Tab-separated table of C-alpha atoms and ligand atoms in Angstrom:
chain	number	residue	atom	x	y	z
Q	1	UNK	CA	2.627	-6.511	-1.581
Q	2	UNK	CA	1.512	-9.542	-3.809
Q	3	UNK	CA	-0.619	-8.669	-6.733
Q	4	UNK	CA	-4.343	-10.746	-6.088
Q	5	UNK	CA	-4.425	-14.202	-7.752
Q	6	UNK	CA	-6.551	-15.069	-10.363
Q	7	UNK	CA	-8.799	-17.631	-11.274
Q	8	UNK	CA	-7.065	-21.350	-8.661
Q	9	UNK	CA	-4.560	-22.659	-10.854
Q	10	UNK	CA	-4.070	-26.045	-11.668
Q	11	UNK	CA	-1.693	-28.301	-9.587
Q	12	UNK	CA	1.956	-28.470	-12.259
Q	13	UNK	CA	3.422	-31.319	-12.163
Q	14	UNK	CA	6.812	-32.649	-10.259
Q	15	UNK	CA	9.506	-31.828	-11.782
Q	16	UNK	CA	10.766	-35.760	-13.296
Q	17	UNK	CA	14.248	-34.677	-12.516
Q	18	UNK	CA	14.416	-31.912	-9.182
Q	19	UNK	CA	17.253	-29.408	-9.244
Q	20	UNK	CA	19.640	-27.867	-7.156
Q	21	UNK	CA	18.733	-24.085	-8.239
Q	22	UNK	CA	20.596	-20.615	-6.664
Q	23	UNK	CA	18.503	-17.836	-7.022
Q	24	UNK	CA	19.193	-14.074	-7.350
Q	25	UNK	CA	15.412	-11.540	-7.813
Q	26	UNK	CA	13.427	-13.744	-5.340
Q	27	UNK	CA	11.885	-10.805	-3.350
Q	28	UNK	CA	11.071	-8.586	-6.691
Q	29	UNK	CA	7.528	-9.479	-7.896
Q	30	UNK	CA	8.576	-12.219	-10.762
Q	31	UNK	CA	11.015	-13.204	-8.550
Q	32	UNK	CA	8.218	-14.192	-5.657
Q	33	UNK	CA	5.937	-15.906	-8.382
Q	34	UNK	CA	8.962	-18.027	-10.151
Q	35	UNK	CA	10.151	-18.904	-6.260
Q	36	UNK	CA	6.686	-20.312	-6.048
Q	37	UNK	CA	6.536	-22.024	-9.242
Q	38	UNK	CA	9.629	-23.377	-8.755
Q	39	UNK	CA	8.793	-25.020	-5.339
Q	40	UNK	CA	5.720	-26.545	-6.469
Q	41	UNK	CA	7.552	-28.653	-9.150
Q	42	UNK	CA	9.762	-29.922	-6.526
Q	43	UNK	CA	13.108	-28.201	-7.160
Q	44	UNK	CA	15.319	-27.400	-4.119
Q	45	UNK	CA	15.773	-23.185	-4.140
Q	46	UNK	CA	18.510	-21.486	-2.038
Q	47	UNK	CA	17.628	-17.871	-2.756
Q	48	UNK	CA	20.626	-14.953	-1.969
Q	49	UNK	CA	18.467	-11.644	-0.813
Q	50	UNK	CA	20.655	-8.133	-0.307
Q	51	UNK	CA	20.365	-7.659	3.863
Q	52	UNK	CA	17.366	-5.067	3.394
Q	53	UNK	CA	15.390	-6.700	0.115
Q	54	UNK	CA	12.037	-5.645	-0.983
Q	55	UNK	CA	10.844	-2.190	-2.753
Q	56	UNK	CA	12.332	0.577	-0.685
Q	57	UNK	CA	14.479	-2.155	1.556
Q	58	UNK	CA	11.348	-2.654	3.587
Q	59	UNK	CA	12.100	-6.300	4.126
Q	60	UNK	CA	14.751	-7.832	6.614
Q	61	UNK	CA	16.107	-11.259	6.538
Q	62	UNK	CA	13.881	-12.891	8.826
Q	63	UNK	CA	10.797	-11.296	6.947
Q	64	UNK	CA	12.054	-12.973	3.697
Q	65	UNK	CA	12.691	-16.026	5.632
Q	66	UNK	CA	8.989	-16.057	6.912
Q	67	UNK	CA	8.039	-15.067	3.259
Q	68	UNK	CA	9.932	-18.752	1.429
Q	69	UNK	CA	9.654	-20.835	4.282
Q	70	UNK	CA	9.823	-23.537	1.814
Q	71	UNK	CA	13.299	-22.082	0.704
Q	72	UNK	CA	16.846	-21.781	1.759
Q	73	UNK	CA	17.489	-17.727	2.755
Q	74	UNK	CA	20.489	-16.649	2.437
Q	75	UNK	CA	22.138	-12.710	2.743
Q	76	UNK	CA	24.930	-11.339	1.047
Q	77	UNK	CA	26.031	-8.746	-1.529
Q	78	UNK	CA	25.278	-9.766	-5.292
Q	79	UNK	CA	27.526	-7.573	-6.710
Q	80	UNK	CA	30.534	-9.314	-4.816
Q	81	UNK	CA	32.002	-11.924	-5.989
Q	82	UNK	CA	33.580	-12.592	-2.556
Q	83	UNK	CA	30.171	-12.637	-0.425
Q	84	UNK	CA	28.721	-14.356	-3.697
Q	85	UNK	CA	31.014	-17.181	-3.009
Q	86	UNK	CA	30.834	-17.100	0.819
Q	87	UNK	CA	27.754	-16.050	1.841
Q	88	UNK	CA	25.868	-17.451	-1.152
Q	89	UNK	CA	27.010	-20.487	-2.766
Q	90	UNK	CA	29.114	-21.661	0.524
Q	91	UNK	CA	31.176	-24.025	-1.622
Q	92	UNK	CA	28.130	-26.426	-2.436
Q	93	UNK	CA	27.312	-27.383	-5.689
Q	94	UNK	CA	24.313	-26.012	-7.684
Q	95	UNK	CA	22.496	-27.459	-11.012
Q	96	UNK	CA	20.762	-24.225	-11.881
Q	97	UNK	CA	21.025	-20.580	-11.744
Q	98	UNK	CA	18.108	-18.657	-11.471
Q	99	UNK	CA	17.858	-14.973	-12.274
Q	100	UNK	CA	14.989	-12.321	-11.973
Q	101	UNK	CA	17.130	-9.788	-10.631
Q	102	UNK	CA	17.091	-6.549	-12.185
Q	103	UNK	CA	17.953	-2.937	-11.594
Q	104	UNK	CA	15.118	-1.601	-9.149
Q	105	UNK	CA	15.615	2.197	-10.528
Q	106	UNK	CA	16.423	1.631	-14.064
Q	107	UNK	CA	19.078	4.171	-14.173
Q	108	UNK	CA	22.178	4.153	-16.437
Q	109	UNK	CA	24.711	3.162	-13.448
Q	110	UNK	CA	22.479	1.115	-11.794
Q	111	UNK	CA	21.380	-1.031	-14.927
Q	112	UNK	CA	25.037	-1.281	-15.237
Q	113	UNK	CA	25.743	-2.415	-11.858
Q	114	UNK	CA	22.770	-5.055	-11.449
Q	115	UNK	CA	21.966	-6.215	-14.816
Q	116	UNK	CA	25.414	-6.728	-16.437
Q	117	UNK	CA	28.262	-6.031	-13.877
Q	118	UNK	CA	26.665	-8.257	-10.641
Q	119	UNK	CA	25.208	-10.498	-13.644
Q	120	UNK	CA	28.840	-11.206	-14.975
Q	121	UNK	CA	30.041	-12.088	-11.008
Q	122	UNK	CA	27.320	-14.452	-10.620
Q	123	UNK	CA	27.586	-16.335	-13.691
Q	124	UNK	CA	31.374	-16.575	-12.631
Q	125	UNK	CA	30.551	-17.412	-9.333
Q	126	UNK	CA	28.061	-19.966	-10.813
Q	127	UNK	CA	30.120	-21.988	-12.782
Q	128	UNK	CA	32.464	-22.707	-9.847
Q	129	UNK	CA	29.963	-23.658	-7.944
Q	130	UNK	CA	28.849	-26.332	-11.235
Q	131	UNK	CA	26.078	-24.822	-12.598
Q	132	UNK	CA	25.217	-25.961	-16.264
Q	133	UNK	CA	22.434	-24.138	-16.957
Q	134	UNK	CA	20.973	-20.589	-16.229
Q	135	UNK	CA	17.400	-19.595	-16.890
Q	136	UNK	CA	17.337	-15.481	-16.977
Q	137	UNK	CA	14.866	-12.873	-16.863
Q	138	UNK	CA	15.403	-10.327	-19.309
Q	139	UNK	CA	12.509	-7.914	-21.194
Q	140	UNK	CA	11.303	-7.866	-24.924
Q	141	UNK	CA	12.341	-4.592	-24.773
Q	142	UNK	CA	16.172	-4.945	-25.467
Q	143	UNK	CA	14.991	-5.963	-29.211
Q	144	UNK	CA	15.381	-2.451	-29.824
Q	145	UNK	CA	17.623	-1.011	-27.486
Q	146	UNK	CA	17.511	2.822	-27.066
Q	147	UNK	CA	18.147	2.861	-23.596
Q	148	UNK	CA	20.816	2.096	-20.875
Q	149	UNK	CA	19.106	-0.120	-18.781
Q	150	UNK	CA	18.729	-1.991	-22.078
Q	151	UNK	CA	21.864	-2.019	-23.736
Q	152	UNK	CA	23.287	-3.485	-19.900
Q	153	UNK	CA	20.616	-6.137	-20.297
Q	154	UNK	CA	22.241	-7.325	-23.648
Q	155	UNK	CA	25.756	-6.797	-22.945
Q	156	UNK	CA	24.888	-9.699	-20.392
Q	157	UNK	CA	22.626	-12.081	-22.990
Q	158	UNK	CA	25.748	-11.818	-25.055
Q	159	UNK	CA	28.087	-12.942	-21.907
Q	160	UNK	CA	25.447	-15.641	-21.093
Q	161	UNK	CA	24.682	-16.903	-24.930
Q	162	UNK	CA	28.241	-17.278	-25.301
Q	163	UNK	CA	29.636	-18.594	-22.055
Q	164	UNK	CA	28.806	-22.276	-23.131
Q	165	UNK	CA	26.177	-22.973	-20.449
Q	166	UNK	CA	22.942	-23.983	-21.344
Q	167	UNK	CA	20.685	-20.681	-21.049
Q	168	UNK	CA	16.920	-19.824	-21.842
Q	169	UNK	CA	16.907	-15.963	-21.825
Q	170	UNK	CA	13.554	-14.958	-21.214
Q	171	UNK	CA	12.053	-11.394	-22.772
Q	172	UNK	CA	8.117	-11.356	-21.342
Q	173	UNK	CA	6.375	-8.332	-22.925
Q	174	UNK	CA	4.150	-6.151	-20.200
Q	175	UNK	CA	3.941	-7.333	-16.418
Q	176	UNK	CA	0.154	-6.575	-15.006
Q	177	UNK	CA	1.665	-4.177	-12.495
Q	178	UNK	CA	2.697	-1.874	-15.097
Q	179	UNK	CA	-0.603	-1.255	-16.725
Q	180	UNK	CA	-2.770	-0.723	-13.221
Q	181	UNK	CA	-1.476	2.608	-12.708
Q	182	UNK	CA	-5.035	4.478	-13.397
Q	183	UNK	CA	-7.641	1.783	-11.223
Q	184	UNK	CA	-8.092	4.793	-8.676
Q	185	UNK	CA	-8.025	7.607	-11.470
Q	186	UNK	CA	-10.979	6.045	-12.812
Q	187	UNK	CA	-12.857	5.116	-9.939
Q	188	UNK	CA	-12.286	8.821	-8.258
Q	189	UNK	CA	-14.236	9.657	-12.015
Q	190	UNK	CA	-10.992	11.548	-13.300
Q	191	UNK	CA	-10.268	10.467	-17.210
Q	192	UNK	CA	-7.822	7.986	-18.364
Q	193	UNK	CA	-4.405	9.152	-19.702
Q	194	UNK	CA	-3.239	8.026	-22.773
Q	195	UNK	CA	-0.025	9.094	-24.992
Q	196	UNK	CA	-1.532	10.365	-28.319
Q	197	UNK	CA	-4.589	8.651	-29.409
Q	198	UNK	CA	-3.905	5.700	-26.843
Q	199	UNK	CA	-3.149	3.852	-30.267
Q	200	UNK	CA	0.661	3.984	-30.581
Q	201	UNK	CA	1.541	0.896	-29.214
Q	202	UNK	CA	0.198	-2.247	-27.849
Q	203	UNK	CA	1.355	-5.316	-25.940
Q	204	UNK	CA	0.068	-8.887	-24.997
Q	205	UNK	CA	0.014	-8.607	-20.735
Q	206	UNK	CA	0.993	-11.226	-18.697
Q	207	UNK	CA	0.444	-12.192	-15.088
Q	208	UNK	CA	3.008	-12.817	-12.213
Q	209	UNK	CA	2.204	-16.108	-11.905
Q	210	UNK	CA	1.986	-17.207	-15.733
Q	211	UNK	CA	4.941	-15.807	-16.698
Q	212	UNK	CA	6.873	-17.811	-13.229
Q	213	UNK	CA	5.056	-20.811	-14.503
Q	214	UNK	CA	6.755	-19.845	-17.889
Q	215	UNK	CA	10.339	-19.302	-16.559
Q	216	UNK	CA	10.251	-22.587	-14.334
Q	217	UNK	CA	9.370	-24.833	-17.001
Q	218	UNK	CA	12.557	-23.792	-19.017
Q	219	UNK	CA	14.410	-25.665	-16.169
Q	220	UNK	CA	12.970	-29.035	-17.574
Q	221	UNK	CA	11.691	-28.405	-20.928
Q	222	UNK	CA	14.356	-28.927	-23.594
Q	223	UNK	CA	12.309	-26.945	-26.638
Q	224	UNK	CA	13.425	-23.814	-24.587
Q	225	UNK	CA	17.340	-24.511	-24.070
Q	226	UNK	CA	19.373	-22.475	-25.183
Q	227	UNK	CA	16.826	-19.979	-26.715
Q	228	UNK	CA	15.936	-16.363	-25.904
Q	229	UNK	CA	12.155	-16.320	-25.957
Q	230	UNK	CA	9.752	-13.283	-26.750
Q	231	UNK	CA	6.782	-14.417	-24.134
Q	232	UNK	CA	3.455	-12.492	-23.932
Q	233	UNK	CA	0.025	-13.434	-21.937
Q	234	UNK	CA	-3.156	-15.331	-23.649
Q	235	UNK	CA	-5.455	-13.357	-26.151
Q	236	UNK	CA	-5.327	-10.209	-28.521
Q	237	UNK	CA	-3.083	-7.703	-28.264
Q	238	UNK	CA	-4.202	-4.540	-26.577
Q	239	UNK	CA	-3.465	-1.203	-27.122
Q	240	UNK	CA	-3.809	1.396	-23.808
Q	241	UNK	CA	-6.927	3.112	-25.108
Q	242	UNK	CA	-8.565	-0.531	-25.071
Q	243	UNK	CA	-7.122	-0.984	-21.512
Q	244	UNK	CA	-9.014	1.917	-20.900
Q	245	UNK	CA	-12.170	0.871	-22.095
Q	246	UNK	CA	-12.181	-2.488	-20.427
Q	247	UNK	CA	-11.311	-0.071	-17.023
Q	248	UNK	CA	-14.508	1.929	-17.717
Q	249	UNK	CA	-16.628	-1.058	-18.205
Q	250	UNK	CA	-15.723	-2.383	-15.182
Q	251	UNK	CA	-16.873	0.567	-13.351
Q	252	UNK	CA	-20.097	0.827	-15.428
Q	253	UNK	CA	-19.144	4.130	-16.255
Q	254	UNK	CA	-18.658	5.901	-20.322
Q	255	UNK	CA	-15.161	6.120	-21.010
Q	256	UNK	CA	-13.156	9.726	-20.923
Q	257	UNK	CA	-9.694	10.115	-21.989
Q	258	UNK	CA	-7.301	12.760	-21.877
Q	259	UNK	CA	-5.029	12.730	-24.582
Q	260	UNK	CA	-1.124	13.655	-23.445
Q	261	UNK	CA	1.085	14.722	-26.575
Q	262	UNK	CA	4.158	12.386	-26.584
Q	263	UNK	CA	6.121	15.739	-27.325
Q	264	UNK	CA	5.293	16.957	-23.997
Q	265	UNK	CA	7.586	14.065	-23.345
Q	266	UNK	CA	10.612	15.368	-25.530
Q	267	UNK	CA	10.399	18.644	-23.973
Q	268	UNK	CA	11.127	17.119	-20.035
Q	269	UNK	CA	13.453	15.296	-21.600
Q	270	UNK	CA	15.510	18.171	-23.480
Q	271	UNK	CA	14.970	20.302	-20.410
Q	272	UNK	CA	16.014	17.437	-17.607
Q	273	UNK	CA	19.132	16.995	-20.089
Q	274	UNK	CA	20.662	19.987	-20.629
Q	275	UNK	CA	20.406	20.806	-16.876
Q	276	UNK	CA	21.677	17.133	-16.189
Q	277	UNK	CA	25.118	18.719	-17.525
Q	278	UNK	CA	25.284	20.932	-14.451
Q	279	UNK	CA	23.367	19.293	-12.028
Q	280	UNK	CA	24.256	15.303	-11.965
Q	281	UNK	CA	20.691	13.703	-10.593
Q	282	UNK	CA	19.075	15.469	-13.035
Q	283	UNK	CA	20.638	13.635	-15.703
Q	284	UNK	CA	19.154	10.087	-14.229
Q	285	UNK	CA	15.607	11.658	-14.003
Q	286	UNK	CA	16.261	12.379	-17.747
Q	287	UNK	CA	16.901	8.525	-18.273
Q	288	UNK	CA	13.803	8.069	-16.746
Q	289	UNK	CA	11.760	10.364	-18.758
Q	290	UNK	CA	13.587	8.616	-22.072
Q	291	UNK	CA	12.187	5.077	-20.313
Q	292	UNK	CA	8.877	7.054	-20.361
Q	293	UNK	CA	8.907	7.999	-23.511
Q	294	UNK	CA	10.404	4.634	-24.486
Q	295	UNK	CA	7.072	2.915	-23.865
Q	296	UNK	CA	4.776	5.370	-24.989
Q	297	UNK	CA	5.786	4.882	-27.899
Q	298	UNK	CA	6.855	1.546	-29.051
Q	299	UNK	CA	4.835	-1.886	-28.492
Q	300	UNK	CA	5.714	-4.689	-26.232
Q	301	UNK	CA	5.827	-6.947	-29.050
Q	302	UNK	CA	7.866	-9.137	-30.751
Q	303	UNK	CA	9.580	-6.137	-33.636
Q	304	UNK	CA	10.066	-7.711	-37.096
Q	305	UNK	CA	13.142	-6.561	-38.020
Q	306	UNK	CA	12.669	-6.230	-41.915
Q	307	UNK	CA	9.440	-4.435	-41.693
Q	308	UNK	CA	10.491	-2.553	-38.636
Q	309	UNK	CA	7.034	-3.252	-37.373
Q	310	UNK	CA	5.800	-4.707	-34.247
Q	311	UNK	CA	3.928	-8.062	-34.900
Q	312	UNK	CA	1.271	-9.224	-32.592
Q	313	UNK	CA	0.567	-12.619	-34.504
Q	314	UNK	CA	4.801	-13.254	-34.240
Q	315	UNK	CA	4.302	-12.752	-30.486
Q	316	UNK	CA	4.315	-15.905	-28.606
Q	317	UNK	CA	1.721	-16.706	-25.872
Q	318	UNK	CA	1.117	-18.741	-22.086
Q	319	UNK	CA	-1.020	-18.880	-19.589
Q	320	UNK	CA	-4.772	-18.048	-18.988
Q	321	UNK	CA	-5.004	-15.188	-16.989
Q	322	UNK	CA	-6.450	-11.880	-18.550
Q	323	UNK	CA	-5.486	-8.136	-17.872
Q	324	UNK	CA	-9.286	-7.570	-17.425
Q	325	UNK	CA	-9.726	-10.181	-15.301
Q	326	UNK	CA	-6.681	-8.798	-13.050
Q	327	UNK	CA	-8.434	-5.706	-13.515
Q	328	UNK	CA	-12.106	-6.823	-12.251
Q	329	UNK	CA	-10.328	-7.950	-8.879
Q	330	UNK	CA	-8.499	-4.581	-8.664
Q	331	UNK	CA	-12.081	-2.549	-8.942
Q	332	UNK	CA	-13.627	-5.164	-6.486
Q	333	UNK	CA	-11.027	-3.874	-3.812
Q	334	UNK	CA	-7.929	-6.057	-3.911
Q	335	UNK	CA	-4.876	-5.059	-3.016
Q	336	UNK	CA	-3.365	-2.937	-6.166
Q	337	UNK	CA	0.394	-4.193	-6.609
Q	338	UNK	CA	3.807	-2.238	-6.242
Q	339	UNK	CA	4.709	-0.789	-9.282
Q	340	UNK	CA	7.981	0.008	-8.801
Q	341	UNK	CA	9.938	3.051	-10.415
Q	342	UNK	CA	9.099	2.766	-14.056
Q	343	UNK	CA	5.773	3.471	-14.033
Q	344	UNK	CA	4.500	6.696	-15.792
Q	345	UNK	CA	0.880	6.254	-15.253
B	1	NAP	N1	7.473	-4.112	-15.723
B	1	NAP	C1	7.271	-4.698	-16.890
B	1	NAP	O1	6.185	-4.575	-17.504
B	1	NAP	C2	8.344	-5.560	-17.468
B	1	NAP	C3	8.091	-6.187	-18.684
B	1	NAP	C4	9.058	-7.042	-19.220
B	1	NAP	C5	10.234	-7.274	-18.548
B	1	NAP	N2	10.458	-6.632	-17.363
B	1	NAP	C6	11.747	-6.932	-16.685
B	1	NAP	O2	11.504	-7.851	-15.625
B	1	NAP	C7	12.573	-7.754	-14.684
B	1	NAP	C8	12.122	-7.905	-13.238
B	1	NAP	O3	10.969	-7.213	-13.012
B	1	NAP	P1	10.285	-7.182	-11.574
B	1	NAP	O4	9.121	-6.269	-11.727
B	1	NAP	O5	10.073	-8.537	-11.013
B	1	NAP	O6	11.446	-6.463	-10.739
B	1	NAP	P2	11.417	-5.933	-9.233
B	1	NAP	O7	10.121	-6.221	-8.590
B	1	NAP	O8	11.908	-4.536	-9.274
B	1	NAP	O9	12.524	-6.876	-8.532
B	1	NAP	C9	13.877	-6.732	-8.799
B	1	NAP	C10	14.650	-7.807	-8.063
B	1	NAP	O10	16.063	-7.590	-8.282
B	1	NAP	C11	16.694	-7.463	-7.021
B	1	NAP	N3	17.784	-6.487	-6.990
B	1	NAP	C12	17.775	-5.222	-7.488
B	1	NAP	N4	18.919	-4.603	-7.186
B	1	NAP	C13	19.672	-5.503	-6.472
B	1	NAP	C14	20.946	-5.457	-5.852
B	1	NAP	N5	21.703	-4.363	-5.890
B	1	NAP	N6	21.379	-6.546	-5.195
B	1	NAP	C15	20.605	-7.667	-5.123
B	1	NAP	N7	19.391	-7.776	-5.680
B	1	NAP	C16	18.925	-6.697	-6.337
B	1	NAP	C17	15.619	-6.964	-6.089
B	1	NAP	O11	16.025	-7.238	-4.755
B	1	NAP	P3	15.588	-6.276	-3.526
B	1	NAP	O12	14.282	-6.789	-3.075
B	1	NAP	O13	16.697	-6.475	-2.568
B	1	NAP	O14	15.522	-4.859	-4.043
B	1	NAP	C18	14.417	-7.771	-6.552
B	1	NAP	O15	14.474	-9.062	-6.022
B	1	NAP	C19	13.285	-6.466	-15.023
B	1	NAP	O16	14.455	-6.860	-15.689
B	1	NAP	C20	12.400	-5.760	-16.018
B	1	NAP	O17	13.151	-5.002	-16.953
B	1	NAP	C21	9.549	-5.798	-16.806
């Protein structure tokens, strides 16, 4: 489903020089809004989708093909470097690699698989096929890495900062998606969860469609070659309690919160461990708990490493559209966007 647009956005200009661009992630929700952005400024996409794409392989082929009409389609296996070159690049040559594929689960061996392993393939795969430059998706979130999902997402910034093509690696702070988890909480009158005071962290949102505007200008803007760019959305930074309040607002009601302990986290997680010794999925729902606990406690901002703080003011900004904007059209009735599997709230 795509997330409600906001405010019309202004026409972006042709691209002076139009690429040749293969693109992995097109049916994920950045994928769909950097497809877009991408067409607009005249580039020519050929976009490689898994047989059944979409969250929950709800999409087939044809679907995806109605969904880019303005794009080539074509279906293969991304983690094979044979189907890559057959079924993908089809021995034609390519300017650009575009990538906003990532792990759908977030689970140790699928991070692994999709974000570094398939990664690796492609860029291989890539090369052949003449690539010189590759503009990647990645999270502000490997800054610190404490997770698996994370450490896979470096181990392939290293392979790409090093492989000698010209890369923009680019870590947005927190999608829109990931913060509407509570619009139907609210409204049913039930309070707003936060972890501790709803103060341990904050982040600068950004939209779909500003951050895609973001990662398709790196194909022609030089300033962001070879660079790996912290990118957050327009304004303060908020922290989830003020999420919270803007939420209540919005439905003219006083805000309530319910306060969750962050150690209720550590417990599921020591629990969902130790039995993760005996029984094996249990071990991945631990992961997830740790990617729970993960954001509830540390900001989706860019970390200064000698302080060890998070730093709002270091944080770089785009765009123009506003969390509680996003928000406004969510309580009017839009449709509320997939969330995927990381979300907690
Ligand atoms: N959520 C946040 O707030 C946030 C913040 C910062 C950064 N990020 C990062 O942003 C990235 C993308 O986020 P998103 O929300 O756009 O992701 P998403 O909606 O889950 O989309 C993931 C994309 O990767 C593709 N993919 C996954 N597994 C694949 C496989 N085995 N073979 C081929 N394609 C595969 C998916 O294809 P299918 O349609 O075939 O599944 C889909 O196109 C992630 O790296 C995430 O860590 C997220």
């Amino acid at each position: 489903m795509t997330a409600p647009d906001s405010a019309p956005r202004p026409a972006p200009t042709l691209s002076p020089l139009p690429r040749r661009i293969f693109m992995v992630g097109a049916t994920g929700t950045i994928g769909r809004a950097t497809l877009r952005a991408l067409l607009e400024r005249g580039h020519q996409v050929v976009c490689f989708v898994r047989p059944r794409p979409g969250a929950g392989g709800k999409l087939g082929p044809e679907e995806c093909r109605q969904l880019f009409p303005r794009a080539t389609v074509r279906v293969g296996e991304a983690r094979d470097r044979e189907s890559l070159a057959r079924d993908g690049f089809c021995g034609e040559r390519f300017d650009v690699l575009v990538s906003c594929m990532a792990s759908r689960s977030g689970t140790p061996a699928d991070a692994w698989a999709i974000d570094h392993e398939a990664h690796v393939r492609l860029l291989a795969a890539a090369r052949e096929a003449g690539v010189f430059q590759v503009v990647l998706l990645s999270a502000i979130c490997v800054q610190k890495p404490l997770l698996e999902f994370q450490r896979a997402k470096l181990a392939f910034e290293k392979v790409l900062r090093e492989s000698g093509l010209t890369y923009s690696i680019v870590r947005p702070t927190a999608f829109f998606k990931s913060l509407s988890g509570q619009i139907e909480r609210v409204r049913r009158g039930k309070p707003f969860l936060v972890f501790g005071d709803g103060r341990l962290t904050a982040c600068k949102p950004i939209s779909d469609a500003d951050l895609a505007d973001y990662i398709a200008e790196c194909v022609d803007d030089e300033r962001r070659w070879n660079r790996v760019l912290p990118i957050g959305g327009p304004g303060a930074a908020m922290t989830p309690r003020q999420q919270g309040e803007q939420l209540f607002a919005l439905f003219d009601k006083p805000p309530v919160f319910k306060e969750v302990p962050v150690a209720l986290l550590d417990v599921i997680i020591k629990v969902l461990s130790a039995l993760g010794r005996v029984i094996p999925p249990l071990a991945a729902k631990a992961e997830l708990a740790r990617i729970g606990r993960y954001y509830a406690t540390e900001s989706m901002l860019v970390l200064d490493t000698e302080t060890g703080r998070y730093d709002a003011a270091a944080t770089p900004s785009t765009g123009s559209d506003t969390l509680v904007d996003f928000y406004a059209q969510l309580v009017r009735g839009d449709p509320a966007p997939e969330r995927g599997d990381h979300a907690v709230f």
